[in-house]
Coordinates of C-alpha atoms and ligand atoms in Angstrom, one line a residue:
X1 CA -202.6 25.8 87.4
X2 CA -199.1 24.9 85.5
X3 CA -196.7 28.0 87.1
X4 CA -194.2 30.0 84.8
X5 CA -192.8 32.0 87.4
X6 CA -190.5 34.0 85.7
X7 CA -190.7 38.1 86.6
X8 CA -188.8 36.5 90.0
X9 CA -186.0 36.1 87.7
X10 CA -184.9 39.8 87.4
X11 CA -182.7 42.0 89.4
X12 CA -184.1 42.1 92.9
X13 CA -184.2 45.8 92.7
X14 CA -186.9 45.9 90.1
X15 CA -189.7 44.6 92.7
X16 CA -190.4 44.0 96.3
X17 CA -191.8 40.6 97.4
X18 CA -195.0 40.4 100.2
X19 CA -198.5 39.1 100.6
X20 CA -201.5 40.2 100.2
X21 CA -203.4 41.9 103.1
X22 CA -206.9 40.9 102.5
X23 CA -209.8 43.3 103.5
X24 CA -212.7 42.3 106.1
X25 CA -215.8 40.3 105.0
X26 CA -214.8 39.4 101.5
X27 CA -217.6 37.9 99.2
X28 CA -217.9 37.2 95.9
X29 CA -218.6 39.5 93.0
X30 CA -218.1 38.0 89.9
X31 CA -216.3 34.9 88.3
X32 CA -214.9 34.8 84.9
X33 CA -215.4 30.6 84.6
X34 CA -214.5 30.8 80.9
X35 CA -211.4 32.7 81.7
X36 CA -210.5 30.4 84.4
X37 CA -211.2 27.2 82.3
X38 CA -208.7 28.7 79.5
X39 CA -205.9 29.0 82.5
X40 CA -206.5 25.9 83.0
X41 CA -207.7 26.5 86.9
X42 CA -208.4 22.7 88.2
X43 CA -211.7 22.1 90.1
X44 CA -210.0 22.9 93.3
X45 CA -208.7 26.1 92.3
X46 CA -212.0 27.3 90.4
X47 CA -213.7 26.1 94.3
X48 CA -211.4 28.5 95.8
X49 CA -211.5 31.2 93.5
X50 CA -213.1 33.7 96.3
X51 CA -210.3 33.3 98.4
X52 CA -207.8 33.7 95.6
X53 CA -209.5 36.6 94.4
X54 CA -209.3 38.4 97.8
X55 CA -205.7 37.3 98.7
X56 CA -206.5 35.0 101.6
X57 CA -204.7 31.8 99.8
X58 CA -201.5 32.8 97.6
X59 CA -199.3 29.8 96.0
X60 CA -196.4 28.3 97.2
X61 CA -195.1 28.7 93.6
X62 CA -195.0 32.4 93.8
X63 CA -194.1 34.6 95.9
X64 CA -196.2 37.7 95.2
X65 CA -194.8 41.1 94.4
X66 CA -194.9 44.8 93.4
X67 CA -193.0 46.0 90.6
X68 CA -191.1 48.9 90.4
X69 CA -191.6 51.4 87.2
X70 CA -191.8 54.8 86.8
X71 CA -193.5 57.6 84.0
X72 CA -195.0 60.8 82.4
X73 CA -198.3 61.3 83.8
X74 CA -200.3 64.1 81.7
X75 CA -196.7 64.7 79.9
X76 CA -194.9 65.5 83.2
X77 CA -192.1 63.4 84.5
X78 CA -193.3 61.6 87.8
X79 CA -190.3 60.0 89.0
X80 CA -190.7 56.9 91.0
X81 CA -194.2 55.1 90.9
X82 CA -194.8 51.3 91.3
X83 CA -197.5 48.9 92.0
X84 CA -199.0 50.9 94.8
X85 CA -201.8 48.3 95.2
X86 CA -201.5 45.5 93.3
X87 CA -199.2 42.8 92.9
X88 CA -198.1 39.7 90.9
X89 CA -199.3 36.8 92.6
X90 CA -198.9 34.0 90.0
X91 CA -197.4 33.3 86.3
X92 CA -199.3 30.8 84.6
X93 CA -199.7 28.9 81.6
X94 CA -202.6 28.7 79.8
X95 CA -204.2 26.5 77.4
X96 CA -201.7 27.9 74.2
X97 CA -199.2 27.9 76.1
X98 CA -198.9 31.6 76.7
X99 CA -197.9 33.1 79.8
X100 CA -200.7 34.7 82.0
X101 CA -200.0 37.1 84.7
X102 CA -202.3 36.8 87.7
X103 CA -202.1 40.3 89.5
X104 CA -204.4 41.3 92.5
X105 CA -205.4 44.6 92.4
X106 CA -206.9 46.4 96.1
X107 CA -204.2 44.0 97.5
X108 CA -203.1 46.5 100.2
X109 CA -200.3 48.8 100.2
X110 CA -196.6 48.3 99.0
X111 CA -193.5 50.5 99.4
X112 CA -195.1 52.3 96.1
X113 CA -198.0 53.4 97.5
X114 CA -196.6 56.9 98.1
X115 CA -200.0 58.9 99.9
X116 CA -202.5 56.1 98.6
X117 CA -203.5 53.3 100.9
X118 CA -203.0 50.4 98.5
X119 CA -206.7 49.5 97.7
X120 CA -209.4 49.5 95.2
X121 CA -213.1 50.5 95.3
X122 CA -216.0 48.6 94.1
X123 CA -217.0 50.8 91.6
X124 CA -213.8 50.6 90.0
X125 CA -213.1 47.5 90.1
X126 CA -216.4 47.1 88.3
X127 CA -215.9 49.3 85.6
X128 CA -212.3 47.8 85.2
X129 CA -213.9 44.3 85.0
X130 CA -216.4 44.4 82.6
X131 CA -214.5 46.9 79.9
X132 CA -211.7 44.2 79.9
X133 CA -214.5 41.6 79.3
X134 CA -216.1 44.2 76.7
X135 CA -212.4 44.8 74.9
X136 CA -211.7 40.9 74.4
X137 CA -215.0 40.0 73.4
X138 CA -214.8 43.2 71.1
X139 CA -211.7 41.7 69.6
X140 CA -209.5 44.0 71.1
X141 CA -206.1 43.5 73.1
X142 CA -206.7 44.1 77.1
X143 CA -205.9 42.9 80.4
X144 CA -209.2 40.8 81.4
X145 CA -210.3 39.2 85.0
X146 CA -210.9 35.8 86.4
X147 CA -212.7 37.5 89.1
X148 CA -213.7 39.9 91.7
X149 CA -214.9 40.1 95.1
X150 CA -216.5 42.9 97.6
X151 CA -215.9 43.8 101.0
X152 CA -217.3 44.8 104.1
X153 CA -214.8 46.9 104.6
X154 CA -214.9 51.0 104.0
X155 CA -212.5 52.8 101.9
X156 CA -211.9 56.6 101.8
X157 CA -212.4 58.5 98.3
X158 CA -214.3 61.6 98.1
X159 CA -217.0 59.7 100.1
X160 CA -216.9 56.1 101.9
X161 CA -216.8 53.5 99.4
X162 CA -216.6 49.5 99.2
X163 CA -213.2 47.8 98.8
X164 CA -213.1 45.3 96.2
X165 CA -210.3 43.0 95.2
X166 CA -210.0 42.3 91.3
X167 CA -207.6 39.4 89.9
X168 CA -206.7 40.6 86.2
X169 CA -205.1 38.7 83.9
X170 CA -202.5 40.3 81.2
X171 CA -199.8 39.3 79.2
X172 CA -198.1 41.3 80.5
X173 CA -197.2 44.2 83.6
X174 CA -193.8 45.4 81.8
X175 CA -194.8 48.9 81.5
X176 CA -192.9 51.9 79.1
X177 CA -192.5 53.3 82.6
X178 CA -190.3 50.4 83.2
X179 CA -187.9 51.4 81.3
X180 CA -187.8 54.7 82.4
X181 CA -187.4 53.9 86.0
X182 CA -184.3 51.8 85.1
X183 CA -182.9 54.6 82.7
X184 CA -183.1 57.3 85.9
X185 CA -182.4 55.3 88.7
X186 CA -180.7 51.9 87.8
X187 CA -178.9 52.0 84.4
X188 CA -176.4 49.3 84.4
X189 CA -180.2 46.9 84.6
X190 CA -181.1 48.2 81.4
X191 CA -179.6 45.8 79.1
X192 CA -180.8 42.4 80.4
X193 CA -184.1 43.7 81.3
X194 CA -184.3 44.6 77.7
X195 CA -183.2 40.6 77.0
X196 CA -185.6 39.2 79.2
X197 CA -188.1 41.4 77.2
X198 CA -187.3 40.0 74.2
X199 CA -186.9 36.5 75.2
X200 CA -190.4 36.7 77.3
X201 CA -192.4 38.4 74.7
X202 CA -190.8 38.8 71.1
X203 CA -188.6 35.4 70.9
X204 CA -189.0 36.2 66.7
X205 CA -187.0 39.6 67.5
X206 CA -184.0 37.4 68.8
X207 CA -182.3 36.6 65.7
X208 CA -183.4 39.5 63.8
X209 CA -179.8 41.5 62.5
X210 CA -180.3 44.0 65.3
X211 CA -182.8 42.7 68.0
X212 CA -183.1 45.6 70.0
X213 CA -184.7 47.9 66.5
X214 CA -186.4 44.8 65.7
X215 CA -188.4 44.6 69.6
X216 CA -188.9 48.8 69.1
X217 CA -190.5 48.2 65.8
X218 CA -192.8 45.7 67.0
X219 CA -193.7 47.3 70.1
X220 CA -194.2 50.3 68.2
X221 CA -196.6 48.2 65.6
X222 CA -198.5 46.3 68.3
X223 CA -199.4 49.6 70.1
X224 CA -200.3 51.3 67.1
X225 CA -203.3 48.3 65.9
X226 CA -204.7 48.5 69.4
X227 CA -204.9 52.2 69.3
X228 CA -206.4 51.5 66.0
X229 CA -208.8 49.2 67.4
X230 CA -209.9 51.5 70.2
X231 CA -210.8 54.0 68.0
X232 CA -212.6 51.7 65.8
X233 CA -214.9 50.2 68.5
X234 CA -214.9 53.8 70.2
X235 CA -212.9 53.3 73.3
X236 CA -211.4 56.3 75.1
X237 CA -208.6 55.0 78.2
X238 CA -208.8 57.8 79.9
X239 CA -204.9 57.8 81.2
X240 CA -202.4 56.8 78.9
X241 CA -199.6 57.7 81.1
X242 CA -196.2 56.0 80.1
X243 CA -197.0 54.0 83.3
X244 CA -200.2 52.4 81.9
X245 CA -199.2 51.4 78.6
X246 CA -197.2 47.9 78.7
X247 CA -194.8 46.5 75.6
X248 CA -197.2 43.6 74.2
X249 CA -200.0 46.6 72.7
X250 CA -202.5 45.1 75.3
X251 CA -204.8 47.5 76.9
X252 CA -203.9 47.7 80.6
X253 CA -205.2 50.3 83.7
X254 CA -208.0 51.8 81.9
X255 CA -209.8 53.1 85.4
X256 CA -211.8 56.5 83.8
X257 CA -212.2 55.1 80.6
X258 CA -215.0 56.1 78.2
X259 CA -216.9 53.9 75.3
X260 CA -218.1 56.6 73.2
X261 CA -221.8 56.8 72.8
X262 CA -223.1 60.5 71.0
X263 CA -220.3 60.8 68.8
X264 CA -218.1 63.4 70.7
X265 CA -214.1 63.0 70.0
X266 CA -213.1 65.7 72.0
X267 CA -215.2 64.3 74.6
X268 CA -213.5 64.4 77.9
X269 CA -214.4 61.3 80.1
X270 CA -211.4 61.7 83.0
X271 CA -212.3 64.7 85.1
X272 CA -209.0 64.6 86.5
X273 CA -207.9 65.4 82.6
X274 CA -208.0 69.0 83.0
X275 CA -206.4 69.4 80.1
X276 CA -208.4 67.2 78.0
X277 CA -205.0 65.1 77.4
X278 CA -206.3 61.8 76.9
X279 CA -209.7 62.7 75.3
X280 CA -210.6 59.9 72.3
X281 CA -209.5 61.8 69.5
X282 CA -205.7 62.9 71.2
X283 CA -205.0 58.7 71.5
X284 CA -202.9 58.0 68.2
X285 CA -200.7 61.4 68.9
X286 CA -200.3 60.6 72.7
X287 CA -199.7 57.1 71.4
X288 CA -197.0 58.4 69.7
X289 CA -195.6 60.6 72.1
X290 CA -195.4 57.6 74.8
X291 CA -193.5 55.4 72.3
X292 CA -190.8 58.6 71.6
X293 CA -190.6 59.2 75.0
X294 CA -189.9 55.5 75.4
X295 CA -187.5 55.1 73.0
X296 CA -185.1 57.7 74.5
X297 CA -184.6 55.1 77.0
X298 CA -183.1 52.6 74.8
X299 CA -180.3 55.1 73.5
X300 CA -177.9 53.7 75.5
X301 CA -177.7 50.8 74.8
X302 CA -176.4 51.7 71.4
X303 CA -173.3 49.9 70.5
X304 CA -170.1 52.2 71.2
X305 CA -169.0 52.8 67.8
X306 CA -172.3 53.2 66.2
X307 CA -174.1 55.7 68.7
X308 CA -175.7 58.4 65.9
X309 CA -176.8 55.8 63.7
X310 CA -178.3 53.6 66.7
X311 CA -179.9 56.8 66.9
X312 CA -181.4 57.3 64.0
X313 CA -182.3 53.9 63.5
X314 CA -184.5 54.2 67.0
X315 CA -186.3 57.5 65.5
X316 CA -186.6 55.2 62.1
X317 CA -189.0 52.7 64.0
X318 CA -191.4 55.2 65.1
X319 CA -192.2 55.9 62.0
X320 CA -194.0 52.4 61.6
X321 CA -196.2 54.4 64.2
X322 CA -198.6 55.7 61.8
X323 CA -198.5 53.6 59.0
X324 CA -199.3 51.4 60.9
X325 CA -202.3 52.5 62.8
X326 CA -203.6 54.2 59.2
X327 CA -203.5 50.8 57.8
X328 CA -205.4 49.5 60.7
X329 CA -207.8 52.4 60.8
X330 CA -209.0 52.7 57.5
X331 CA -209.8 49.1 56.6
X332 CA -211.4 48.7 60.0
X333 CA -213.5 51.7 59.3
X334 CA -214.6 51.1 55.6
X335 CA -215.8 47.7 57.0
X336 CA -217.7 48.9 59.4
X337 CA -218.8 51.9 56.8
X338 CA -219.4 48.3 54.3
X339 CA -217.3 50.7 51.3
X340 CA -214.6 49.2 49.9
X341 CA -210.9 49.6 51.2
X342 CA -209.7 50.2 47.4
X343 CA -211.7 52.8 46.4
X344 CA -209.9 56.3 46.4
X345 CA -213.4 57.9 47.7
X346 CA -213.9 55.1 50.5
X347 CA -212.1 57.1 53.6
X348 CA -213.5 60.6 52.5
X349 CA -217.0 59.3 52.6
X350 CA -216.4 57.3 55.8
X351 CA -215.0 60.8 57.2
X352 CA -218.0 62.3 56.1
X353 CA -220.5 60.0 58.2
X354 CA -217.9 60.9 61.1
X355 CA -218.6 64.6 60.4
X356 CA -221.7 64.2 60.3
X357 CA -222.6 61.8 63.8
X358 CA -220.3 64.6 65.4
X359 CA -222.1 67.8 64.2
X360 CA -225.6 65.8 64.7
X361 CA -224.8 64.7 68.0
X362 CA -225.7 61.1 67.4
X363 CA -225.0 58.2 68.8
X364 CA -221.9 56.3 67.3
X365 CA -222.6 52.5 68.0
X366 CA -226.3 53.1 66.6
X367 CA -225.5 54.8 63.9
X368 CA -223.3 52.1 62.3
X369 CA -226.0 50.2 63.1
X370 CA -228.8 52.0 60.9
X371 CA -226.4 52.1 58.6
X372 CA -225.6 48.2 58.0
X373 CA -229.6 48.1 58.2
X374 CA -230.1 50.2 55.8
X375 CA -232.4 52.7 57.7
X376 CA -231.2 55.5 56.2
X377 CA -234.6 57.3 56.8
X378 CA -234.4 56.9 60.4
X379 CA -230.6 58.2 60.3
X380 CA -231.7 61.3 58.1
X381 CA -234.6 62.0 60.5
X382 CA -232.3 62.6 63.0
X383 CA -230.3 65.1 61.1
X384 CA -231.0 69.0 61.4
X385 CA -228.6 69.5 58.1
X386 CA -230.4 67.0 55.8
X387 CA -228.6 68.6 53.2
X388 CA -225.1 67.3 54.3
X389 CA -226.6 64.0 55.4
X390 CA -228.0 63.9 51.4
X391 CA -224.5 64.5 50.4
X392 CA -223.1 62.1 52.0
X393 CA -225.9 59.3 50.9
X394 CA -225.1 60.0 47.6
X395 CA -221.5 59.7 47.2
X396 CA -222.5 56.6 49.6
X397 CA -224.3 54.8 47.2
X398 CA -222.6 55.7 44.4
X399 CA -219.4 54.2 45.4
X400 CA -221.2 51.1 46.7
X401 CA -223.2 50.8 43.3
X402 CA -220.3 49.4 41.2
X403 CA -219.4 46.9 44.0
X404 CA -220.3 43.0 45.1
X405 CA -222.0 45.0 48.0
X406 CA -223.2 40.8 49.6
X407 CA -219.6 40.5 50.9
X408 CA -219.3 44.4 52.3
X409 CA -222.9 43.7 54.1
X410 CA -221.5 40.5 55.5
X411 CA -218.7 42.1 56.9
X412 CA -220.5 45.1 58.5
X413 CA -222.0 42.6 60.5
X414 CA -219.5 41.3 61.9
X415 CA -217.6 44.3 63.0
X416 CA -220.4 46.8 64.1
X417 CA -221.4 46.1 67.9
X418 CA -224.7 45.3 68.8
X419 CA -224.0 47.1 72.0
X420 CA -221.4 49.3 74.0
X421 CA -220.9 50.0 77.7
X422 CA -222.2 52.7 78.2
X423 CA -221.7 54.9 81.5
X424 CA -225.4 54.6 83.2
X425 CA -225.5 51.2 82.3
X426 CA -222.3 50.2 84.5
X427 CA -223.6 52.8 87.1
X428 CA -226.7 50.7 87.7
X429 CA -224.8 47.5 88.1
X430 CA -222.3 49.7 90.6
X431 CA -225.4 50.5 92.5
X432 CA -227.1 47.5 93.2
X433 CA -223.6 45.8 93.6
X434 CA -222.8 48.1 96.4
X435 CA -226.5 47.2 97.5
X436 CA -224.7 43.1 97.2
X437 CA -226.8 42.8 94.4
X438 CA -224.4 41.4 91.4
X439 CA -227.1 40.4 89.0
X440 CA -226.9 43.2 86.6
X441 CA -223.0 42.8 86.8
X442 CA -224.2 39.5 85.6
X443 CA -226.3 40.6 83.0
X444 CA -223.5 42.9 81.6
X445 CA -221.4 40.2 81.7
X446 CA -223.3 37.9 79.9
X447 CA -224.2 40.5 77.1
X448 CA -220.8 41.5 76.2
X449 CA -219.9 37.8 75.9
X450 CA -220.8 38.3 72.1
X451 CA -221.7 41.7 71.6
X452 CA -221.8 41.5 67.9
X453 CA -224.7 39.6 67.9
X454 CA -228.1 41.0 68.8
X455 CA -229.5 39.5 72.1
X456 CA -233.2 39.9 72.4
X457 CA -233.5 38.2 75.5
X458 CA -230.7 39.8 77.5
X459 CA -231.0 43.3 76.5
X460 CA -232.8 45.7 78.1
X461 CA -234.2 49.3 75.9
X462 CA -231.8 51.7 78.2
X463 CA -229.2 49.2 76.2
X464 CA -229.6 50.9 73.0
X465 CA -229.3 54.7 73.4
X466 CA -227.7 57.4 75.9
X467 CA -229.3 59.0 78.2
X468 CA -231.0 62.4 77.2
X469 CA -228.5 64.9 76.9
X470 CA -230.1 67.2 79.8
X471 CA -229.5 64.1 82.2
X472 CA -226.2 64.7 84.1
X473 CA -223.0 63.1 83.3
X474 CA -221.6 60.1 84.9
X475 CA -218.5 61.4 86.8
X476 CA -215.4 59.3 86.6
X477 CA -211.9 60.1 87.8
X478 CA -208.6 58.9 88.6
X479 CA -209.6 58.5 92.4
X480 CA -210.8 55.0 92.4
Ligands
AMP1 P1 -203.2 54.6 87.9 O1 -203.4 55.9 87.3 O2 -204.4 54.0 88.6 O3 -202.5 53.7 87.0 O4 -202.2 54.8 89.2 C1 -201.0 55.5 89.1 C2 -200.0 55.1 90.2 O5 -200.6 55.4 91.5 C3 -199.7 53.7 90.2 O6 -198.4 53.5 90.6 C4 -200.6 53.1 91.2 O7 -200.2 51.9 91.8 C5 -200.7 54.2 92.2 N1 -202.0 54.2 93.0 C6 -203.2 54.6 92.5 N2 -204.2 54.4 93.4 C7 -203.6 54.0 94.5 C8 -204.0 53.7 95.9 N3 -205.2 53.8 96.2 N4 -203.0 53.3 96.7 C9 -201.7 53.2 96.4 N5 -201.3 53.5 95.2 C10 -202.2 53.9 94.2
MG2 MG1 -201.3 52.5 86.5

């Protein structure tokens, strides 16, 4: 590994440095060797990769830590939080060059933890490991693993559960909560943390006129395409708290997430959302809320005799917001519709198949599917109103009759997933991994490797389809 230690450099009072405290009986779950070749891992590290991935052997190049942050959780100021059970345990360099965060999560507990005891379950880490090997095989920004491993050793949630240890990899851990911790509890931090920020992740920003509006507007741009993305390729977080959203637009903490499967936006997947906050369909408005919120924070750094129009230069920025993630929306979804981005009926018609999955019930990675093949029949069969779906058909091939349709087809293909990860497909790996068998982890693993492209031999029937809507719900919450 080539080190880049540099999160070490800030103000002491931004994190708290300690070790790991591994948990009894660690063995090994699942190795991301791909992910560890691109980190450039030598042989010896890739041999250890157990014990690094259940903090038994840290580096002498970094001392691991917890970082301090704060946020709104569910829209309500929570005051201090923190790495509660994870920490920082290496900066590396991979094979571009970029720096890579190493952070354990399970690692035990920090001054952070508040009432939580600083670990991780195996079904979490699970579900956490194979959506961020999902996302970035899916194209979409996220925190990924090299690894994980099980334990022998209990852990209390609403029953006795497996503690797991999970090494993710990121771009970054700076959090919007970041921000806010420094804003309400150490101001005179705020403007070289916001330096180091720039330096570290938007170097171009550095000699724009005004950096600081520069690195909003980008933050703000970047956050907006992976919103864009997740709604494209149906992927509902689950807790965008200001605490779980960092300033590089890559998808980080995603514990009850949710891949949609029958087309439900208002779907709630977190059952700790009792307010159906985060449901799929509230993401690009509670997008935009976190980034407001955020950008109170960098009021004061407003030069003296410019304050109001420092101001309104920060509210300016956000409105990149939703051009943005329109711009990224609609041309992702008329290619995955196969219409054509420039035709004024394009987006209507692709909001009519939307209308249509929702009031039908069906399933939204199999539908695009049908569509792209063409089995129209088989999607109208499926319809109660086969009046609306005959609508929609029409204006359909109408617009796609004037057009070099070879090109649109092309391109359906290659952004309409073959599969999703759907909820009782990760329960049954959770199962048998708690039963130390990590083969269907495995298998998951290796099918969302390249999950745009059918794979006869690795996929399984259940694959394809949700369960029966009379089968009960998967239950995911923020206790993991
Ligand atoms: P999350 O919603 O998982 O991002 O967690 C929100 C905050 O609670 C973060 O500061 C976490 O570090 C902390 N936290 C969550 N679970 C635990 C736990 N089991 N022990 C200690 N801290 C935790
Ligand atoms: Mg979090």
């Amino acid at each position: 590994m080539q080190f880049n230690p540099r999160y070490p450099l800030l103000n002491p009072k931004l994190f708290h440095q300690q070790m790991p405290v591994p948990l009894k009986g660690a063995k090994a779950g699942h190795f991301n060797q791909a992910l560890a070749d691109q980190l450039q891992w030598s042989d010896a590290d890739q041999a250890a990769w157990v014990e690094i991935c259940s903090g038994q052997k840290t580096f002498a190049e970094f001392e691991p830590l917890a970082m301090v942050y704060a946020g709104h959780q569910f829209g309500q100021w929570a005051g201090q939080l923190g790495d509660g059970r994870g920490l920082l345990i290496a900066q590396i360099l991979d094979k571009n060059n970029q720096t890579i965060d190493l952070h354990l999560k399970g690692a035990g507990a920090t001054p952070y933890s508040r009432m939580g005891d600083g670990r991780a379950v195996l079904r979490s880490v699970i579900r956490e490991y194979l959506a961020g090997h999902a996302l970035n095989a899916l194209g979409v920004a996220s925190s990924n693993a090299v690894g994980f491993t099980s334990s022998a050793q209990g852990v209390q949630r609403e029953k006795l559960e497996l503690g797991a240890m999970m090494l993710r990899t990121s771009d970054c851990h700076i959090r919007l909560g970041h921000f806010e911790w420094i804003n309400q509890y150490q101001p005179e931090l705020l403007a070289d943390f916001v330096q180091k920020c720039i330096e570290w992740h938007y170097p171009e920003c550095l000699n724009a006129e005004q950096p600081i509006l520069a690195f909003a507007t980008k933050v703000i741009q970047r956050t907006a395409v992976m919103i864009a993305k997740w709604q494209l390729v149906g992927f509902a977080h689950g807790v965008m708290n200001t605490d779980n959203l960092n300033i590089t637009g890559s998808t980080l903490d995603f514990g009850p997430y949710g891949f949609m499967e029958r087309f439900r936006p208002n779907w709630i997947n977190n059952h700790s959302d009792y307010n159906a906050r985060y449901t799929y369909q509230q993401q690009p408005s509670i997008g935009h809320w976190n980034l407001w919120t955020w950008l109170n924070n960098l009021i004061p750094l407003a030069p003296a005799e410019n304050k109001q129009q420092f101001k309104e230069d920060l509210a300016q920025c956000l409105e990149h917001f939703e051009t943005t993630f329109l711009e990224h929306y609609t041309l992702g979804l008329c290619q995955k519709m196969g219409l054509p981005s420039f035709h004024k009926d394009s987006f209507d018609c692709s909001m009519a198949f939307l209308r249509i999955l929702q009031a039908e019930q069906l399933d939204y990675t199999d539908s695009f599917i049908r569509l792209q093949n063409k089995s129209y029949t088989a999607l109208r069969d499926d319809c109660l109103d086969t009046r609306q779906f005959d609508t929609f058909l029409n204006q359909y091939q109408s617009i796609r009759a004037d057009q070099a349709t070879d090109e649109l087809d092309v391109q359906m293909f290659k952004v309409n997933p073959q599969y999703t990860l759907r909820n009782h497909m990760l329960q049954k790996a959770i199962e048998l991994a708690e039963r130390n068998d990590f083969s269907e982890v495995d298998r998951l693993f290796k099918l969302f490797n390249t999950p745009y492209t059918k794979q006869q031999l690795l996929e399984q029937t259940s694959d394809l389809a949700p369960l029966p809507s009379d089968v009960p719900e998967v239950m995911v919450s923020c206790s993991s």
